[in-house]
Amino acid sequence: MDDITPPRILINDMTQVSDYCVGSLHQELEEAWGSEGSTNEWNKKWQSALSKAYDNVDKACVKDLSGGSTAVVVLISPCQIIAANCGDSRAILCRGFYTIPLTADHKPYRQDENERIVRSGGLVIPDTWGLLRVDGVLAMTRAIGDGSMKPYVSAVPEVTFTTRTDEDECLIMASDGLWDVMSTELVGTMATSMLRHEREFPSTNEKPTQRVAKYLFKEALARSSSDNFSVIIVDLKRQP
């Protein structure tokens, strides 16, 4: 992992599970990577290591803790961005004037997720307001923990690999409290424009990424976001 920056990990939901994930997921990933052995198949090695890390953390949570949590992990190398996701938090890449999703939300309205749940013996049921839920309870189809919803709610992460370019501006990771009220494209446009301005005309002692994160937080509240949420922004122009 020498040429990889430390993993950026976004955990959401204020539960015992989220606290455990914060303290253990990066350690599990490091151990899983070390156990993979030598191989030239870089992507397969990362896919396997990430899956093992998520699985180990999930098993510990199901055994000892209540509740559940989403989890997004992003690793950045000089030539590639690796993103793993379990749940409905999201990671996006701002490249030039474009916004590229690095993850896909795990929601019951996804046909592949719906079919997987039914195959495992679960049901997807709309609630009073028409929102689809797993067994009428959970509005997402994958999560770490949530032992009462196993095996329908999976902890297997989806992993993507994206080649980096010189046009990459920034990386944004956020939980659904942001995405519920702002589109991927809008968030990407706002963040890119503000970062460019902050790089050229720094206005305070704060890092540009901190100012952008605070701005997105305030904007989401102004748009009546009712959920707790977290935001992580990485300025890729400042990466070595």
Short mmCIF file of C-alpha atoms in Angstrom, two decimals:
data_model
loop_
_atom_site.label_atom_id
_atom_site.label_comp_id
_atom_site.label_asym_id
_atom_site.label_seq_id
_atom_site.Cartn_x
_atom_site.Cartn_y
_atom_site.Cartn_z
CA MET A 1 0.00 0.00 0.00
CA ASP A 2 3.06 2.25 -0.17
CA ASP A 3 1.92 4.27 -3.18
CA ILE A 4 -1.66 4.63 -1.90
CA THR A 5 -2.72 7.57 0.25
CA PRO A 6 -4.36 6.64 3.58
CA PRO A 7 -7.93 5.46 2.90
CA ARG A 8 -10.69 8.04 3.15
CA ILE A 9 -13.54 6.41 5.03
CA LEU A 10 -17.02 7.89 5.35
CA ILE A 11 -19.23 6.26 7.97
CA ASN A 12 -22.80 7.39 8.62
CA ASP A 13 -25.60 6.76 11.14
CA MET A 14 -24.94 7.59 14.78
CA THR A 15 -24.93 4.05 16.17
CA GLN A 16 -22.59 1.66 17.97
CA VAL A 17 -21.88 0.16 14.57
CA SER A 18 -20.71 3.43 13.06
CA ASP A 19 -18.38 3.98 16.03
CA TYR A 20 -16.94 0.51 15.59
CA CYS A 21 -16.45 1.01 11.85
CA VAL A 22 -14.55 4.26 12.41
CA GLY A 23 -12.11 2.49 14.70
CA SER A 24 -11.67 -0.79 12.87
CA LEU A 25 -12.42 -0.69 9.14
CA HIS A 26 -9.05 0.79 8.12
CA GLN A 27 -7.21 -1.75 10.28
CA GLU A 28 -9.17 -4.64 8.81
CA LEU A 29 -8.38 -3.36 5.32
CA GLU A 30 -4.66 -3.17 6.03
CA GLU A 31 -4.66 -6.72 7.42
CA ALA A 32 -6.73 -8.04 4.52
CA TRP A 33 -4.40 -6.41 1.99
CA GLY A 34 -1.37 -7.96 3.70
CA SER A 35 -2.95 -11.42 3.62
CA GLU A 36 -3.60 -11.33 -0.12
CA GLY A 37 -0.03 -12.32 -1.02
CA SER A 38 1.88 -11.25 -4.10
CA THR A 39 -0.05 -10.95 -7.34
CA ASN A 40 0.07 -8.84 -10.46
CA GLU A 41 -3.73 -8.63 -10.56
CA TRP A 42 -3.97 -5.31 -8.72
CA ASN A 43 -7.73 -4.78 -9.08
CA LYS A 44 -8.64 -8.31 -8.02
CA LYS A 45 -6.39 -8.00 -4.98
CA TRP A 46 -8.10 -4.78 -3.89
CA GLN A 47 -11.56 -6.22 -4.60
CA SER A 48 -10.78 -9.19 -2.38
CA ALA A 49 -9.14 -7.15 0.40
CA LEU A 50 -12.02 -4.67 0.57
CA SER A 51 -14.63 -7.44 0.61
CA LYS A 52 -12.79 -9.24 3.43
CA ALA A 53 -12.47 -6.04 5.47
CA TYR A 54 -16.17 -5.23 5.15
CA ASP A 55 -17.12 -8.83 5.94
CA ASN A 56 -14.95 -9.01 9.07
CA VAL A 57 -16.31 -5.73 10.42
CA ASP A 58 -19.88 -6.75 9.61
CA LYS A 59 -19.55 -10.09 11.41
CA ALA A 60 -18.18 -8.39 14.52
CA CYS A 61 -21.02 -5.86 14.48
CA VAL A 62 -23.74 -8.44 13.97
CA LYS A 63 -22.34 -10.51 16.84
CA ASP A 64 -21.92 -7.80 19.46
CA LEU A 65 -23.68 -4.58 18.45
CA SER A 66 -27.09 -3.23 17.50
CA GLY A 67 -27.99 -1.00 14.57
CA GLY A 68 -26.24 -0.55 11.25
CA SER A 69 -24.23 1.88 9.18
CA THR A 70 -23.32 2.78 5.64
CA ALA A 71 -19.63 2.78 4.70
CA VAL A 72 -17.71 4.29 1.78
CA VAL A 73 -13.97 3.71 1.42
CA VAL A 74 -11.88 5.55 -1.18
CA LEU A 75 -8.20 4.91 -1.91
CA ILE A 76 -6.17 7.19 -4.15
CA SER A 77 -3.03 6.15 -6.01
CA PRO A 78 -1.05 8.25 -8.51
CA CYS A 79 -2.91 6.57 -11.38
CA GLN A 80 -6.20 5.28 -9.98
CA ILE A 81 -9.09 5.90 -7.59
CA ILE A 82 -10.59 2.86 -5.89
CA ALA A 83 -14.02 3.25 -4.30
CA ALA A 84 -15.95 0.71 -2.22
CA ASN A 85 -19.51 1.30 -1.08
CA CYS A 86 -22.05 -0.40 1.13
CA GLY A 87 -25.29 1.54 1.61
CA ASP A 88 -26.65 4.84 0.32
CA SER A 89 -23.76 7.17 1.05
CA ARG A 90 -22.02 8.28 -2.12
CA ALA A 91 -18.65 9.20 -3.62
CA ILE A 92 -18.24 11.35 -6.74
CA LEU A 93 -15.30 12.57 -8.80
CA CYS A 94 -15.25 16.09 -10.23
CA ARG A 95 -13.26 16.04 -13.48
CA GLY A 96 -13.05 19.27 -15.42
CA PHE A 97 -16.65 20.35 -15.93
CA TYR A 98 -18.03 16.83 -15.43
CA THR A 99 -19.17 14.87 -12.39
CA ILE A 100 -18.48 11.14 -12.34
CA PRO A 101 -20.26 8.84 -9.84
CA LEU A 102 -17.79 6.46 -8.18
CA THR A 103 -20.50 4.58 -6.31
CA ALA A 104 -24.13 3.57 -6.81
CA ASP A 105 -26.71 3.83 -4.02
CA HIS A 106 -27.95 0.54 -2.61
CA LYS A 107 -31.69 1.15 -2.67
CA PRO A 108 -34.69 -1.20 -3.02
CA TYR A 109 -35.72 0.49 -6.28
CA ARG A 110 -32.63 -0.96 -8.01
CA GLN A 111 -33.84 -4.01 -9.93
CA ASP A 112 -30.69 -6.02 -9.25
CA GLU A 113 -30.89 -5.31 -5.51
CA ASN A 114 -34.63 -6.03 -5.45
CA GLU A 115 -34.08 -9.38 -7.16
CA ARG A 116 -31.20 -10.29 -4.82
CA ILE A 117 -33.38 -9.64 -1.76
CA VAL A 118 -36.24 -11.74 -3.11
CA ARG A 119 -33.86 -14.59 -3.98
CA SER A 120 -32.59 -14.59 -0.40
CA GLY A 121 -36.14 -14.88 0.96
CA GLY A 122 -36.86 -11.24 1.76
CA LEU A 123 -39.51 -8.83 0.56
CA VAL A 124 -39.47 -5.28 -0.76
CA ILE A 125 -42.55 -3.47 0.56
CA PRO A 126 -43.65 0.17 0.12
CA ASP A 127 -44.34 2.11 3.30
CA THR A 128 -47.26 4.50 3.90
CA TRP A 129 -45.62 7.17 1.70
CA GLY A 130 -44.73 4.74 -1.08
CA LEU A 131 -41.03 4.47 -0.20
CA LEU A 132 -39.71 0.97 -0.87
CA ARG A 133 -38.20 -0.77 2.16
CA VAL A 134 -36.57 -4.14 2.80
CA ASP A 135 -39.22 -6.20 4.64
CA GLY A 136 -41.03 -2.90 5.13
CA VAL A 137 -38.29 -1.64 7.48
CA LEU A 138 -35.01 -0.49 5.92
CA ALA A 139 -34.78 1.98 3.02
CA MET A 140 -31.39 0.70 1.84
CA THR A 141 -30.36 -2.76 0.72
CA ARG A 142 -26.78 -2.98 1.99
CA ALA A 143 -25.24 -1.97 5.30
CA ILE A 144 -22.69 -3.03 7.88
CA GLY A 145 -24.52 -4.47 10.88
CA ASP A 146 -28.33 -4.54 10.97
CA GLY A 147 -28.18 -8.17 12.07
CA SER A 148 -31.97 -8.52 12.24
CA MET A 149 -32.13 -7.83 8.49
CA LYS A 150 -29.62 -10.49 7.42
CA PRO A 151 -29.28 -12.07 4.91
CA TYR A 152 -31.45 -9.65 2.96
CA VAL A 153 -29.35 -6.60 3.80
CA SER A 154 -25.86 -7.45 2.56
CA ALA A 155 -22.51 -6.05 3.69
CA VAL A 156 -20.75 -6.94 0.43
CA PRO A 157 -19.30 -3.72 -1.03
CA GLU A 158 -19.46 -2.75 -4.67
CA VAL A 159 -15.97 -1.72 -5.79
CA THR A 160 -15.07 0.53 -8.73
CA PHE A 161 -11.74 1.45 -10.30
CA THR A 162 -11.33 4.79 -12.06
CA THR A 163 -8.22 5.88 -13.96
CA ARG A 164 -6.99 9.32 -12.93
CA THR A 165 -6.39 12.20 -15.34
CA ASP A 166 -4.83 15.66 -15.10
CA GLU A 167 -8.35 17.14 -15.22
CA ASP A 168 -9.40 15.62 -11.88
CA GLU A 169 -10.42 18.45 -9.56
CA CYS A 170 -11.74 16.91 -6.37
CA LEU A 171 -13.35 13.94 -4.72
CA ILE A 172 -16.54 14.29 -2.66
CA MET A 173 -17.87 11.71 -0.22
CA ALA A 174 -21.14 12.36 1.59
CA SER A 175 -24.05 10.58 3.21
CA ASP A 176 -27.65 10.72 2.09
CA GLY A 177 -28.52 13.83 4.08
CA LEU A 178 -26.73 15.80 1.36
CA TRP A 179 -27.83 13.78 -1.67
CA ASP A 180 -31.49 13.78 -0.61
CA VAL A 181 -31.68 17.53 -1.27
CA MET A 182 -28.92 18.15 -3.84
CA SER A 183 -28.10 16.30 -7.05
CA THR A 184 -24.70 14.84 -7.83
CA GLU A 185 -24.25 17.34 -10.65
CA LEU A 186 -25.17 20.35 -8.50
CA VAL A 187 -22.82 19.35 -5.69
CA GLY A 188 -20.01 18.73 -8.16
CA THR A 189 -20.49 22.07 -9.90
CA MET A 190 -20.63 24.02 -6.64
CA ALA A 191 -17.58 22.31 -5.18
CA THR A 192 -15.45 22.66 -8.30
CA SER A 193 -16.27 26.33 -8.80
CA MET A 194 -15.62 27.19 -5.16
CA LEU A 195 -12.38 25.19 -4.99
CA ARG A 196 -11.01 26.90 -8.08
CA HIS A 197 -11.81 30.29 -6.59
CA GLU A 198 -10.32 29.38 -3.21
CA ARG A 199 -7.11 28.12 -4.80
CA GLU A 200 -6.66 31.39 -6.66
CA PHE A 201 -7.93 33.74 -3.96
CA PRO A 202 -7.53 32.11 -0.53
CA SER A 203 -9.71 34.07 1.88
CA THR A 204 -8.99 32.60 5.34
CA ASN A 205 -6.61 30.34 7.19
CA GLU A 206 -9.00 27.45 6.59
CA LYS A 207 -8.19 24.86 3.97
CA PRO A 208 -10.22 25.33 0.77
CA THR A 209 -11.73 21.87 1.22
CA GLN A 210 -12.98 22.80 4.70
CA ARG A 211 -14.65 25.92 3.39
CA VAL A 212 -16.33 23.99 0.59
CA ALA A 213 -17.55 21.30 2.99
CA LYS A 214 -19.04 23.95 5.29
CA TYR A 215 -20.71 25.64 2.33
CA LEU A 216 -22.32 22.39 1.17
CA PHE A 217 -23.47 21.71 4.72
CA LYS A 218 -25.16 25.11 4.98
CA GLU A 219 -26.66 24.76 1.50
CA ALA A 220 -28.19 21.39 2.39
CA LEU A 221 -29.70 22.82 5.57
CA ALA A 222 -31.12 25.73 3.57
CA ARG A 223 -32.76 23.15 1.31
CA SER A 224 -34.40 21.54 4.37
CA SER A 225 -32.23 18.45 4.75
CA SER A 226 -33.70 16.66 7.76
CA ASP A 227 -31.11 13.90 8.11
CA ASN A 228 -27.74 13.93 9.82
CA PHE A 229 -24.91 13.82 7.32
CA SER A 230 -21.15 13.89 6.83
CA VAL A 231 -19.05 15.36 4.02
CA ILE A 232 -15.43 14.67 3.04
CA ILE A 233 -13.72 16.61 0.24
CA VAL A 234 -10.29 15.80 -1.21
CA ASP A 235 -8.56 18.36 -3.42
CA LEU A 236 -6.96 16.19 -6.11
CA LYS A 237 -4.99 19.11 -7.50
CA ARG A 238 -3.04 19.09 -4.25
CA GLN A 239 -2.30 15.39 -4.28
CA PRO A 240 1.36 14.42 -4.85
#
